[in-house]
Amino acid sequence: MTKENLKRVRAIAWKEFIQIKRDPRSLGLSLAIPIFLLFIFGYGLSLDIDHIRTVVWNRDGSQLSRDFLLNFEYSKYFKIIGHADNYRDIQHMIDSGKVLMALVIDRDFSHYLNSGKPAPLQLIIDGSDANTATIARGYVQTVVGTYNIKLFNSTFAEYGLRPPKSVDARSRIWFNEGLKSTWFIVPGVIGVIIMIISALVTSLCVAREWERGTMEQLISTPVKSTELIIGKFIPYFVIGFFDLGLGVLMARFLFGVPFKGSYFLFIVLSTLFLTGALAQGITISVVARSQLMASQLASLATLIPTILLSGFIYPIFNMPKALQTVTYLIPARYYIVILREMFLKGGGIDTMWDEMIFLVLFASLAFVLAIRKFKKKVILK
């Protein structure tokens, strides 16, 4: 690129910076919304299910049954908020949404235990939220299983016997020892925000020129199509990296998510992703030629696919085979893997070759497509 080319690119970029500054909507969209979305997703979206509201109907009333219930009261997964006297009370509390589940202890609970027989415990769960109900049932089974082991060992101890040998499974969690869902969600949120905001703000830049009638003036100047696209690309690239840096700082110091990877590699891979996302937005802007249509197309092309098909929340391996195939075309899928690798695992380039190759192809093809579409539009004009 010659000195004259650089001069024209710089002039277009400066013009775009001025337009952004004069357009509070674009500036607010670029800077305020990423912060807002990170707050909403970071604090509002949690995959941790604990303090499950529970009502208890202790029909036995013995000391043994009360001791058993202490296992639920001392567990962080349950919150005993009341006691029922009949099934009608339980139904009312579940129907009103006050509790998610109920524990009903049989009137012969202690008698069965003292007789060496399995004691009945009824669990009633609100199944309208199937996922939470399944997890709650698993928590109950864990608490009951732990209690049974204690009961088993104490019975042997009473007779001076050693309990039989058993498997002692001890788990060790790598990369997220506390199993904090925030550590999983926040890096993914950064990728989602960068993809959506980058495509959305750049989708307006060329369409705005068509609507205002200034595109004809630009076309009549010596500025080439490539120079115009690059000039419009630069300001949003700067804003995109500002948003990315802000997202990383919020993840580190607001949500406490560790960053274990190489910052240099992170910048390189983020540059590829950001280039592709911005170029995609410019392509939409060229095709639409209307700010309203451009924003709608950008939302349709990025919002739903990025949130639902990128692995941000829903595991890709749980999706139907047809949708799993579609996810290979979602750029955020690869960048979210990179973000989680860099933040939590400290992964290097040797563990992210596939993602890097896709981002190189994505950035290159998106940028070339934006230039070709613009040239074709100018010729048709």
mmCIF file of C-alpha atoms in Angstrom:
data_model
loop_
_atom_site.group_PDB
_atom_site.id
_atom_site.type_symbol
_atom_site.label_atom_id
_atom_site.label_comp_id
_atom_site.label_asym_id
_atom_site.label_seq_id
_atom_site.Cartn_x
_atom_site.Cartn_y
_atom_site.Cartn_z
ATOM 1 C CA MET A 1 0.000 0.000 0.000
ATOM 2 C CA THR A 2 1.466 3.343 -1.103
ATOM 3 C CA LYS A 3 1.684 6.560 0.830
ATOM 4 C CA GLU A 4 -1.296 7.952 -1.084
ATOM 5 C CA ASN A 5 -3.349 4.874 -0.232
ATOM 6 C CA LEU A 6 -2.546 5.248 3.464
ATOM 7 C CA LYS A 7 -3.414 8.930 3.330
ATOM 8 C CA ARG A 8 -6.861 8.218 1.872
ATOM 9 C CA VAL A 9 -7.483 5.378 4.353
ATOM 10 C CA ARG A 10 -6.550 7.684 7.225
ATOM 11 C CA ALA A 11 -8.917 10.360 5.921
ATOM 12 C CA ILE A 12 -11.838 7.915 5.695
ATOM 13 C CA ALA A 13 -11.059 6.552 9.173
ATOM 14 C CA TRP A 14 -10.947 10.057 10.646
ATOM 15 C CA LYS A 15 -14.252 10.897 8.946
ATOM 16 C CA GLU A 16 -15.811 7.771 10.469
ATOM 17 C CA PHE A 17 -14.482 8.655 13.937
ATOM 18 C CA ILE A 18 -16.151 12.068 13.639
ATOM 19 C CA GLN A 19 -19.448 10.501 12.548
ATOM 20 C CA ILE A 20 -19.367 8.086 15.472
ATOM 21 C CA LYS A 21 -18.676 10.952 17.858
ATOM 22 C CA ARG A 22 -21.631 12.903 16.462
ATOM 23 C CA ASP A 23 -23.953 9.896 16.664
ATOM 24 C CA PRO A 24 -24.702 9.170 20.354
ATOM 25 C CA ARG A 25 -26.685 6.078 19.383
ATOM 26 C CA SER A 26 -23.741 4.379 17.702
ATOM 27 C CA LEU A 27 -21.327 5.448 20.422
ATOM 28 C CA GLY A 28 -23.654 4.260 23.176
ATOM 29 C CA LEU A 29 -24.272 0.998 21.342
ATOM 30 C CA SER A 30 -20.542 0.448 21.026
ATOM 31 C CA LEU A 31 -19.506 1.287 24.587
ATOM 32 C CA ALA A 32 -22.421 1.097 27.027
ATOM 33 C CA ILE A 33 -24.239 -2.018 25.833
ATOM 34 C CA PRO A 34 -21.248 -4.398 26.210
ATOM 35 C CA ILE A 35 -20.846 -3.311 29.840
ATOM 36 C CA PHE A 36 -24.576 -3.677 30.447
ATOM 37 C CA LEU A 37 -24.730 -7.127 28.856
ATOM 38 C CA LEU A 38 -21.718 -8.367 30.801
ATOM 39 C CA PHE A 39 -23.352 -7.233 34.053
ATOM 40 C CA ILE A 40 -26.663 -8.872 33.136
ATOM 41 C CA PHE A 41 -25.186 -12.177 31.997
ATOM 42 C CA GLY A 42 -22.444 -12.265 34.627
ATOM 43 C CA TYR A 43 -24.717 -11.670 37.598
ATOM 44 C CA GLY A 44 -28.114 -12.718 36.261
ATOM 45 C CA LEU A 45 -27.244 -15.952 34.473
ATOM 46 C CA SER A 46 -26.108 -18.696 36.797
ATOM 47 C CA LEU A 47 -26.054 -22.442 36.259
ATOM 48 C CA ASP A 48 -25.546 -23.078 39.975
ATOM 49 C CA ILE A 49 -28.671 -24.449 41.649
ATOM 50 C CA ASP A 50 -28.636 -24.223 45.416
ATOM 51 C CA HIS A 51 -30.841 -23.134 48.321
ATOM 52 C CA ILE A 52 -33.736 -25.076 46.817
ATOM 53 C CA ARG A 53 -36.873 -23.974 48.656
ATOM 54 C CA THR A 54 -38.242 -27.019 50.479
ATOM 55 C CA VAL A 55 -41.194 -27.771 52.738
ATOM 56 C CA VAL A 56 -41.135 -30.716 55.166
ATOM 57 C CA TRP A 57 -43.942 -32.897 56.481
ATOM 58 C CA ASN A 58 -42.471 -34.968 59.295
ATOM 59 C CA ARG A 59 -45.200 -37.484 60.057
ATOM 60 C CA ASP A 60 -42.896 -39.480 62.337
ATOM 61 C CA GLY A 61 -41.781 -36.665 64.633
ATOM 62 C CA SER A 62 -39.115 -38.793 66.319
ATOM 63 C CA GLN A 63 -35.601 -37.696 67.226
ATOM 64 C CA LEU A 64 -34.249 -40.010 64.535
ATOM 65 C CA SER A 65 -36.318 -38.325 61.816
ATOM 66 C CA ARG A 66 -35.317 -34.867 63.068
ATOM 67 C CA ASP A 67 -31.657 -35.875 62.977
ATOM 68 C CA PHE A 68 -32.158 -37.081 59.426
ATOM 69 C CA LEU A 69 -33.648 -33.719 58.394
ATOM 70 C CA LEU A 70 -30.609 -31.908 59.777
ATOM 71 C CA ASN A 71 -28.678 -33.273 56.798
ATOM 72 C CA PHE A 72 -30.908 -31.171 54.542
ATOM 73 C CA GLU A 73 -30.898 -28.108 56.772
ATOM 74 C CA TYR A 74 -27.095 -28.014 56.890
ATOM 75 C CA SER A 75 -26.750 -28.578 53.148
ATOM 76 C CA LYS A 76 -26.189 -25.499 50.963
ATOM 77 C CA TYR A 77 -28.390 -27.061 48.306
ATOM 78 C CA PHE A 78 -31.609 -26.898 50.331
ATOM 79 C CA LYS A 79 -33.466 -24.247 52.261
ATOM 80 C CA ILE A 80 -36.217 -25.504 54.582
ATOM 81 C CA ILE A 81 -38.752 -22.682 54.591
ATOM 82 C CA GLY A 82 -41.680 -24.336 56.325
ATOM 83 C CA HIS A 83 -43.454 -27.400 57.640
ATOM 84 C CA ALA A 84 -46.678 -28.914 56.346
ATOM 85 C CA ASP A 85 -49.383 -30.841 58.169
ATOM 86 C CA ASN A 86 -51.003 -32.525 55.172
ATOM 87 C CA TYR A 87 -50.803 -32.962 51.405
ATOM 88 C CA ARG A 88 -53.133 -30.023 50.882
ATOM 89 C CA ASP A 89 -50.568 -27.698 52.457
ATOM 90 C CA ILE A 90 -47.858 -29.135 50.217
ATOM 91 C CA GLN A 91 -49.963 -28.712 47.094
ATOM 92 C CA HIS A 92 -50.774 -25.112 47.999
ATOM 93 C CA MET A 93 -47.127 -24.196 48.593
ATOM 94 C CA ILE A 94 -45.961 -25.821 45.338
ATOM 95 C CA ASP A 95 -48.819 -24.332 43.302
ATOM 96 C CA SER A 96 -48.113 -20.856 44.674
ATOM 97 C CA GLY A 97 -44.418 -21.167 43.845
ATOM 98 C CA LYS A 98 -43.274 -20.816 47.452
ATOM 99 C CA VAL A 99 -41.377 -24.103 47.304
ATOM 100 C CA LEU A 100 -39.914 -26.290 44.584
ATOM 101 C CA MET A 101 -40.149 -29.570 46.467
ATOM 102 C CA ALA A 102 -41.460 -31.301 49.553
ATOM 103 C CA LEU A 103 -40.037 -34.021 51.780
ATOM 104 C CA VAL A 104 -42.588 -36.344 53.380
ATOM 105 C CA ILE A 105 -41.281 -38.609 56.159
ATOM 106 C CA ASP A 106 -43.473 -41.651 56.803
ATOM 107 C CA ARG A 107 -45.060 -42.033 60.236
ATOM 108 C CA ASP A 108 -43.136 -45.312 60.736
ATOM 109 C CA PHE A 109 -39.785 -43.866 59.616
ATOM 110 C CA SER A 110 -37.917 -44.519 62.883
ATOM 111 C CA HIS A 111 -39.625 -47.888 63.371
ATOM 112 C CA TYR A 112 -38.390 -49.127 60.001
ATOM 113 C CA LEU A 113 -34.838 -47.908 60.635
ATOM 114 C CA ASN A 114 -34.683 -49.464 64.087
ATOM 115 C CA SER A 115 -35.986 -52.720 62.606
ATOM 116 C CA GLY A 116 -33.250 -52.747 59.994
ATOM 117 C CA LYS A 117 -35.667 -52.126 57.138
ATOM 118 C CA PRO A 118 -35.554 -49.369 54.463
ATOM 119 C CA ALA A 119 -37.408 -46.319 55.774
ATOM 120 C CA PRO A 120 -39.852 -44.680 53.300
ATOM 121 C CA LEU A 121 -39.083 -41.088 52.244
ATOM 122 C CA GLN A 122 -41.387 -39.423 49.747
ATOM 123 C CA LEU A 123 -40.076 -36.647 47.516
ATOM 124 C CA ILE A 124 -42.563 -34.378 45.728
ATOM 125 C CA ILE A 125 -41.028 -32.044 43.122
ATOM 126 C CA ASP A 126 -42.472 -29.333 40.912
ATOM 127 C CA GLY A 127 -41.664 -30.741 37.471
ATOM 128 C CA SER A 128 -42.645 -27.644 35.467
ATOM 129 C CA ASP A 129 -38.932 -26.809 35.402
ATOM 130 C CA ALA A 130 -37.615 -30.197 34.337
ATOM 131 C CA ASN A 131 -33.928 -29.308 34.523
ATOM 132 C CA THR A 132 -34.082 -27.915 38.056
ATOM 133 C CA ALA A 133 -36.312 -30.794 39.174
ATOM 134 C CA THR A 134 -33.816 -33.359 37.880
ATOM 135 C CA ILE A 135 -30.932 -31.630 39.650
ATOM 136 C CA ALA A 136 -32.937 -31.335 42.887
ATOM 137 C CA ARG A 137 -33.715 -35.052 42.806
ATOM 138 C CA GLY A 138 -30.020 -35.783 42.352
ATOM 139 C CA TYR A 139 -29.153 -33.607 45.350
ATOM 140 C CA VAL A 140 -31.692 -35.476 47.506
ATOM 141 C CA GLN A 141 -30.269 -38.831 46.459
ATOM 142 C CA THR A 142 -26.775 -37.604 47.354
ATOM 143 C CA VAL A 143 -27.847 -36.466 50.826
ATOM 144 C CA VAL A 144 -29.742 -39.703 51.449
ATOM 145 C CA GLY A 145 -26.804 -41.767 50.187
ATOM 146 C CA THR A 146 -24.407 -39.974 52.543
ATOM 147 C CA TYR A 147 -26.797 -40.518 55.458
ATOM 148 C CA ASN A 148 -27.100 -44.225 54.620
ATOM 149 C CA ILE A 149 -23.318 -44.634 54.664
ATOM 150 C CA LYS A 150 -23.120 -42.987 58.094
ATOM 151 C CA LEU A 151 -25.943 -45.204 59.332
ATOM 152 C CA PHE A 152 -24.253 -48.249 57.880
ATOM 153 C CA ASN A 153 -20.928 -47.492 59.561
ATOM 154 C CA SER A 154 -22.493 -46.651 62.925
ATOM 155 C CA THR A 155 -24.410 -49.951 62.910
ATOM 156 C CA PHE A 156 -21.213 -51.926 62.421
ATOM 157 C CA ALA A 157 -19.469 -49.873 65.104
ATOM 158 C CA GLU A 158 -22.194 -50.736 67.640
ATOM 159 C CA TYR A 159 -21.312 -54.417 67.273
ATOM 160 C CA GLY A 160 -17.579 -53.796 67.298
ATOM 161 C CA LEU A 161 -17.252 -54.783 63.668
ATOM 162 C CA ARG A 162 -15.409 -53.131 60.845
ATOM 163 C CA PRO A 163 -17.549 -52.218 57.855
ATOM 164 C CA PRO A 164 -16.790 -54.140 54.652
ATOM 165 C CA LYS A 165 -14.427 -52.647 52.115
ATOM 166 C CA SER A 166 -15.917 -50.253 49.603
ATOM 167 C CA VAL A 167 -14.822 -47.951 46.809
ATOM 168 C CA ASP A 168 -13.860 -44.477 47.995
ATOM 169 C CA ALA A 169 -14.195 -42.246 44.934
ATOM 170 C CA ARG A 170 -12.371 -38.953 45.377
ATOM 171 C CA SER A 171 -12.799 -36.390 42.627
ATOM 172 C CA ARG A 172 -10.351 -33.689 41.687
ATOM 173 C CA ILE A 173 -11.665 -30.872 39.514
ATOM 174 C CA TRP A 174 -9.184 -29.268 37.153
ATOM 175 C CA PHE A 175 -9.350 -25.662 35.885
ATOM 176 C CA ASN A 176 -12.408 -24.737 37.982
ATOM 177 C CA GLU A 177 -11.964 -26.331 41.393
ATOM 178 C CA GLY A 178 -14.970 -24.585 42.923
ATOM 179 C CA LEU A 179 -17.217 -25.450 39.949
ATOM 180 C CA LYS A 180 -18.221 -21.789 39.715
ATOM 181 C CA SER A 181 -20.600 -21.312 36.804
ATOM 182 C CA THR A 182 -19.470 -17.673 36.537
ATOM 183 C CA TRP A 183 -16.042 -18.880 35.412
ATOM 184 C CA PHE A 184 -17.768 -20.807 32.641
ATOM 185 C CA ILE A 185 -20.273 -18.131 31.633
ATOM 186 C CA VAL A 186 -18.279 -14.870 31.672
ATOM 187 C CA PRO A 187 -15.606 -15.831 29.086
ATOM 188 C CA GLY A 188 -18.400 -17.027 26.815
ATOM 189 C CA VAL A 189 -20.310 -13.782 27.344
ATOM 190 C CA ILE A 190 -17.294 -11.806 26.143
ATOM 191 C CA GLY A 191 -17.275 -13.762 22.880
ATOM 192 C CA VAL A 192 -21.028 -13.345 22.402
ATOM 193 C CA ILE A 193 -20.885 -9.595 23.053
ATOM 194 C CA ILE A 194 -17.941 -8.988 20.719
ATOM 195 C CA MET A 195 -19.619 -10.942 17.915
ATOM 196 C CA ILE A 196 -23.011 -9.274 18.222
ATOM 197 C CA ILE A 197 -21.878 -5.703 18.893
ATOM 198 C CA SER A 198 -19.155 -5.743 16.229
ATOM 199 C CA ALA A 199 -21.511 -6.950 13.520
ATOM 200 C CA LEU A 200 -24.305 -4.655 14.685
ATOM 201 C CA VAL A 201 -22.387 -1.358 14.798
ATOM 202 C CA THR A 202 -20.553 -1.896 11.510
ATOM 203 C CA SER A 203 -23.768 -2.978 9.800
ATOM 204 C CA LEU A 204 -24.854 0.663 10.002
ATOM 205 C CA CYS A 205 -21.720 2.390 8.722
ATOM 206 C CA VAL A 206 -22.138 1.940 4.935
ATOM 207 C CA ALA A 207 -25.946 1.928 5.041
ATOM 208 C CA ARG A 208 -25.780 5.307 6.774
ATOM 209 C CA GLU A 209 -23.784 6.722 3.842
ATOM 210 C CA TRP A 210 -26.389 5.478 1.357
ATOM 211 C CA GLU A 211 -29.266 6.951 3.370
ATOM 212 C CA ARG A 212 -27.606 10.356 3.766
ATOM 213 C CA GLY A 213 -26.631 10.522 0.124
ATOM 214 C CA THR A 214 -22.929 10.919 0.928
ATOM 215 C CA MET A 215 -21.908 7.620 -0.646
ATOM 216 C CA GLU A 216 -22.177 9.117 -4.134
ATOM 217 C CA GLN A 217 -19.768 11.855 -3.075
ATOM 218 C CA LEU A 218 -17.280 9.277 -1.778
ATOM 219 C CA ILE A 219 -17.555 7.223 -4.962
ATOM 220 C CA SER A 220 -16.773 10.297 -7.071
ATOM 221 C CA THR A 221 -13.492 10.841 -5.184
ATOM 222 C CA PRO A 222 -10.222 8.993 -5.940
ATOM 223 C CA VAL A 223 -10.876 6.732 -2.928
ATOM 224 C CA LYS A 224 -10.882 3.066 -3.947
ATOM 225 C CA SER A 225 -13.331 0.494 -2.639
ATOM 226 C CA THR A 226 -10.649 -1.312 -0.623
ATOM 227 C CA GLU A 227 -9.486 1.958 0.945
ATOM 228 C CA LEU A 228 -13.052 2.907 1.840
ATOM 229 C CA ILE A 229 -13.761 -0.440 3.513
ATOM 230 C CA ILE A 230 -10.468 -0.385 5.442
ATOM 231 C CA GLY A 231 -11.019 3.238 6.475
ATOM 232 C CA LYS A 232 -14.472 2.449 7.826
ATOM 233 C CA PHE A 233 -13.154 -0.716 9.444
ATOM 234 C CA ILE A 234 -10.418 0.941 11.553
ATOM 235 C CA PRO A 235 -12.563 3.022 13.986
ATOM 236 C CA TYR A 236 -14.786 0.069 14.840
ATOM 237 C CA PHE A 237 -11.749 -2.163 15.248
ATOM 238 C CA VAL A 238 -10.421 0.280 17.860
ATOM 239 C CA ILE A 239 -13.793 0.374 19.622
ATOM 240 C CA GLY A 240 -14.055 -3.423 19.445
ATOM 241 C CA PHE A 241 -10.684 -3.871 21.106
ATOM 242 C CA PHE A 242 -11.648 -1.331 23.750
ATOM 243 C CA ASP A 243 -14.781 -3.381 24.495
ATOM 244 C CA LEU A 244 -12.720 -6.573 24.530
ATOM 245 C CA GLY A 245 -10.179 -5.113 26.949
ATOM 246 C CA LEU A 246 -12.963 -3.823 29.169
ATOM 247 C CA GLY A 247 -14.576 -7.260 29.140
ATOM 248 C CA VAL A 248 -11.326 -8.951 30.180
ATOM 249 C CA LEU A 249 -10.810 -6.442 33.010
ATOM 250 C CA MET A 250 -14.369 -6.962 34.272
ATOM 251 C CA ALA A 251 -13.944 -10.731 34.084
ATOM 252 C CA ARG A 252 -10.697 -10.596 36.049
ATOM 253 C CA PHE A 253 -11.444 -8.034 38.731
ATOM 254 C CA LEU A 254 -15.236 -7.933 38.975
ATOM 255 C CA PHE A 255 -16.112 -11.604 38.548
ATOM 256 C CA GLY A 256 -12.783 -13.058 39.710
ATOM 257 C CA VAL A 257 -12.227 -15.231 36.627
ATOM 258 C CA PRO A 258 -8.512 -16.113 36.304
ATOM 259 C CA PHE A 259 -6.614 -15.558 33.060
ATOM 260 C CA LYS A 260 -3.986 -18.276 32.662
ATOM 261 C CA GLY A 261 -3.038 -17.953 28.994
ATOM 262 C CA SER A 262 -0.691 -15.774 26.955
ATOM 263 C CA TYR A 263 -1.927 -12.221 26.466
ATOM 264 C CA PHE A 264 0.012 -11.957 23.207
ATOM 265 C CA LEU A 265 -1.650 -15.059 21.755
ATOM 266 C CA PHE A 266 -4.990 -13.823 23.049
ATOM 267 C CA ILE A 267 -4.555 -10.506 21.214
ATOM 268 C CA VAL A 268 -3.562 -12.252 17.971
ATOM 269 C CA LEU A 269 -6.540 -14.632 17.993
ATOM 270 C CA SER A 270 -8.926 -11.875 19.096
ATOM 271 C CA THR A 271 -7.701 -9.735 16.196
ATOM 272 C CA LEU A 272 -8.669 -12.486 13.767
ATOM 273 C CA PHE A 273 -12.111 -12.926 15.286
ATOM 274 C CA LEU A 274 -12.775 -9.194 15.543
ATOM 275 C CA THR A 275 -11.703 -8.673 11.933
ATOM 276 C CA GLY A 276 -14.139 -11.317 10.732
ATOM 277 C CA ALA A 277 -17.010 -10.032 12.884
ATOM 278 C CA LEU A 278 -16.531 -6.440 11.711
ATOM 279 C CA ALA A 279 -16.193 -7.485 8.074
ATOM 280 C CA GLN A 280 -19.401 -9.495 8.382
ATOM 281 C CA GLY A 281 -21.188 -6.389 9.650
ATOM 282 C CA ILE A 282 -19.818 -4.285 6.785
ATOM 283 C CA THR A 283 -21.006 -6.897 4.273
ATOM 284 C CA ILE A 284 -24.501 -6.724 5.755
ATOM 285 C CA SER A 285 -24.367 -2.927 5.610
ATOM 286 C CA VAL A 286 -23.384 -2.981 1.932
ATOM 287 C CA VAL A 287 -26.149 -5.426 1.021
ATOM 288 C CA ALA A 288 -28.904 -3.746 3.059
ATOM 289 C CA ARG A 289 -28.357 -0.057 2.132
ATOM 290 C CA SER A 290 -30.849 0.808 4.908
ATOM 291 C CA GLN A 291 -29.922 1.228 8.575
ATOM 292 C CA LEU A 292 -33.154 -0.393 9.733
ATOM 293 C CA MET A 293 -32.774 -3.413 7.492
ATOM 294 C CA ALA A 294 -29.051 -3.624 8.243
ATOM 295 C CA SER A 295 -29.628 -3.740 12.006
ATOM 296 C CA GLN A 296 -32.355 -6.372 11.574
ATOM 297 C CA LEU A 297 -30.182 -8.543 9.340
ATOM 298 C CA ALA A 298 -27.217 -8.199 11.710
ATOM 299 C CA SER A 299 -29.352 -9.239 14.677
ATOM 300 C CA LEU A 300 -30.788 -12.195 12.775
ATOM 301 C CA ALA A 301 -27.377 -13.329 11.521
ATOM 302 C CA THR A 302 -25.553 -13.037 14.851
ATOM 303 C CA LEU A 303 -27.836 -12.847 17.889
ATOM 304 C CA ILE A 304 -29.732 -16.146 17.755
ATOM 305 C CA PRO A 305 -26.958 -18.322 16.237
ATOM 306 C CA THR A 306 -24.319 -16.933 18.592
ATOM 307 C CA ILE A 307 -26.337 -17.448 21.765
ATOM 308 C CA LEU A 308 -27.953 -20.785 20.910
ATOM 309 C CA LEU A 309 -25.476 -22.583 18.628
ATOM 310 C CA SER A 310 -22.033 -21.516 19.829
ATOM 311 C CA GLY A 311 -21.816 -23.662 22.956
ATOM 312 C CA PHE A 312 -22.093 -20.515 25.072
ATOM 313 C CA ILE A 313 -24.726 -22.092 27.334
ATOM 314 C CA TYR A 314 -25.944 -25.295 25.723
ATOM 315 C CA PRO A 315 -23.366 -28.060 25.136
ATOM 316 C CA ILE A 316 -22.974 -28.746 21.430
ATOM 317 C CA PHE A 317 -22.680 -32.517 21.969
ATOM 318 C CA ASN A 318 -26.235 -32.527 23.407
ATOM 319 C CA MET A 319 -27.705 -30.991 20.250
ATOM 320 C CA PRO A 320 -29.276 -33.022 17.421
ATOM 321 C CA LYS A 321 -26.781 -34.141 14.784
ATOM 322 C CA ALA A 322 -28.178 -31.719 12.202
ATOM 323 C CA LEU A 323 -27.682 -28.739 14.515
ATOM 324 C CA GLN A 324 -24.216 -29.951 15.497
ATOM 325 C CA THR A 325 -23.281 -29.748 11.819
ATOM 326 C CA VAL A 326 -24.646 -26.193 11.601
ATOM 327 C CA THR A 327 -22.532 -25.081 14.577
ATOM 328 C CA TYR A 328 -19.370 -25.563 12.519
ATOM 329 C CA LEU A 329 -20.404 -22.439 10.598
ATOM 330 C CA ILE A 330 -20.839 -20.294 13.723
ATOM 331 C CA PRO A 331 -17.660 -18.188 14.265
ATOM 332 C CA ALA A 332 -18.395 -17.610 17.953
ATOM 333 C CA ARG A 333 -18.199 -21.370 18.544
ATOM 334 C CA TYR A 334 -14.452 -21.293 17.914
ATOM 335 C CA TYR A 335 -13.754 -18.029 19.712
ATOM 336 C CA ILE A 336 -15.618 -19.112 22.848
ATOM 337 C CA VAL A 337 -13.462 -22.257 22.965
ATOM 338 C CA ILE A 338 -10.388 -20.009 22.722
ATOM 339 C CA LEU A 339 -11.649 -17.713 25.487
ATOM 340 C CA ARG A 340 -12.296 -20.586 27.890
ATOM 341 C CA GLU A 341 -8.961 -22.178 27.022
ATOM 342 C CA MET A 342 -7.109 -18.912 27.630
ATOM 343 C CA PHE A 343 -8.953 -17.932 30.805
ATOM 344 C CA LEU A 344 -9.270 -21.265 32.601
ATOM 345 C CA LYS A 345 -6.771 -23.721 31.121
ATOM 346 C CA GLY A 346 -3.910 -21.509 29.989
ATOM 347 C CA GLY A 347 -3.956 -23.306 26.651
ATOM 348 C CA GLY A 348 -1.352 -22.565 24.011
ATOM 349 C CA ILE A 349 -1.498 -22.574 20.256
ATOM 350 C CA ASP A 350 -0.891 -26.341 20.191
ATOM 351 C CA THR A 351 -4.325 -26.919 21.763
ATOM 352 C CA MET A 352 -6.184 -24.421 19.548
ATOM 353 C CA TRP A 353 -4.969 -25.145 16.016
ATOM 354 C CA ASP A 354 -8.434 -25.944 14.664
ATOM 355 C CA GLU A 355 -9.933 -22.781 16.121
ATOM 356 C CA MET A 356 -7.069 -20.625 14.840
ATOM 357 C CA ILE A 357 -7.324 -22.025 11.294
ATOM 358 C CA PHE A 358 -11.060 -21.343 11.216
ATOM 359 C CA LEU A 359 -10.589 -17.769 12.458
ATOM 360 C CA VAL A 360 -7.965 -17.120 9.773
ATOM 361 C CA LEU A 361 -10.389 -18.376 7.114
ATOM 362 C CA PHE A 362 -13.303 -16.479 8.659
ATOM 363 C CA ALA A 363 -11.428 -13.167 8.813
ATOM 364 C CA SER A 364 -10.009 -13.521 5.291
ATOM 365 C CA LEU A 365 -13.239 -14.599 3.603
ATOM 366 C CA ALA A 366 -15.389 -12.048 5.436
ATOM 367 C CA PHE A 367 -13.049 -9.184 4.543
ATOM 368 C CA VAL A 368 -12.733 -10.213 0.882
ATOM 369 C CA LEU A 369 -16.511 -10.673 0.654
ATOM 370 C CA ALA A 370 -17.120 -7.189 2.084
ATOM 371 C CA ILE A 371 -14.828 -5.602 -0.528
ATOM 372 C CA ARG A 372 -16.286 -7.606 -3.430
ATOM 373 C CA LYS A 373 -19.873 -6.872 -2.413
ATOM 374 C CA PHE A 374 -19.097 -3.166 -2.151
ATOM 375 C CA LYS A 375 -17.423 -3.077 -5.582
ATOM 376 C CA LYS A 376 -20.420 -4.866 -7.107
ATOM 377 C CA LYS A 377 -22.817 -2.433 -5.428
ATOM 378 C CA VAL A 378 -20.894 0.555 -6.750
ATOM 379 C CA ILE A 379 -20.931 -0.852 -10.301
ATOM 380 C CA LEU A 380 -24.683 -1.493 -10.137
ATOM 381 C CA LYS A 381 -25.207 1.990 -8.774
#
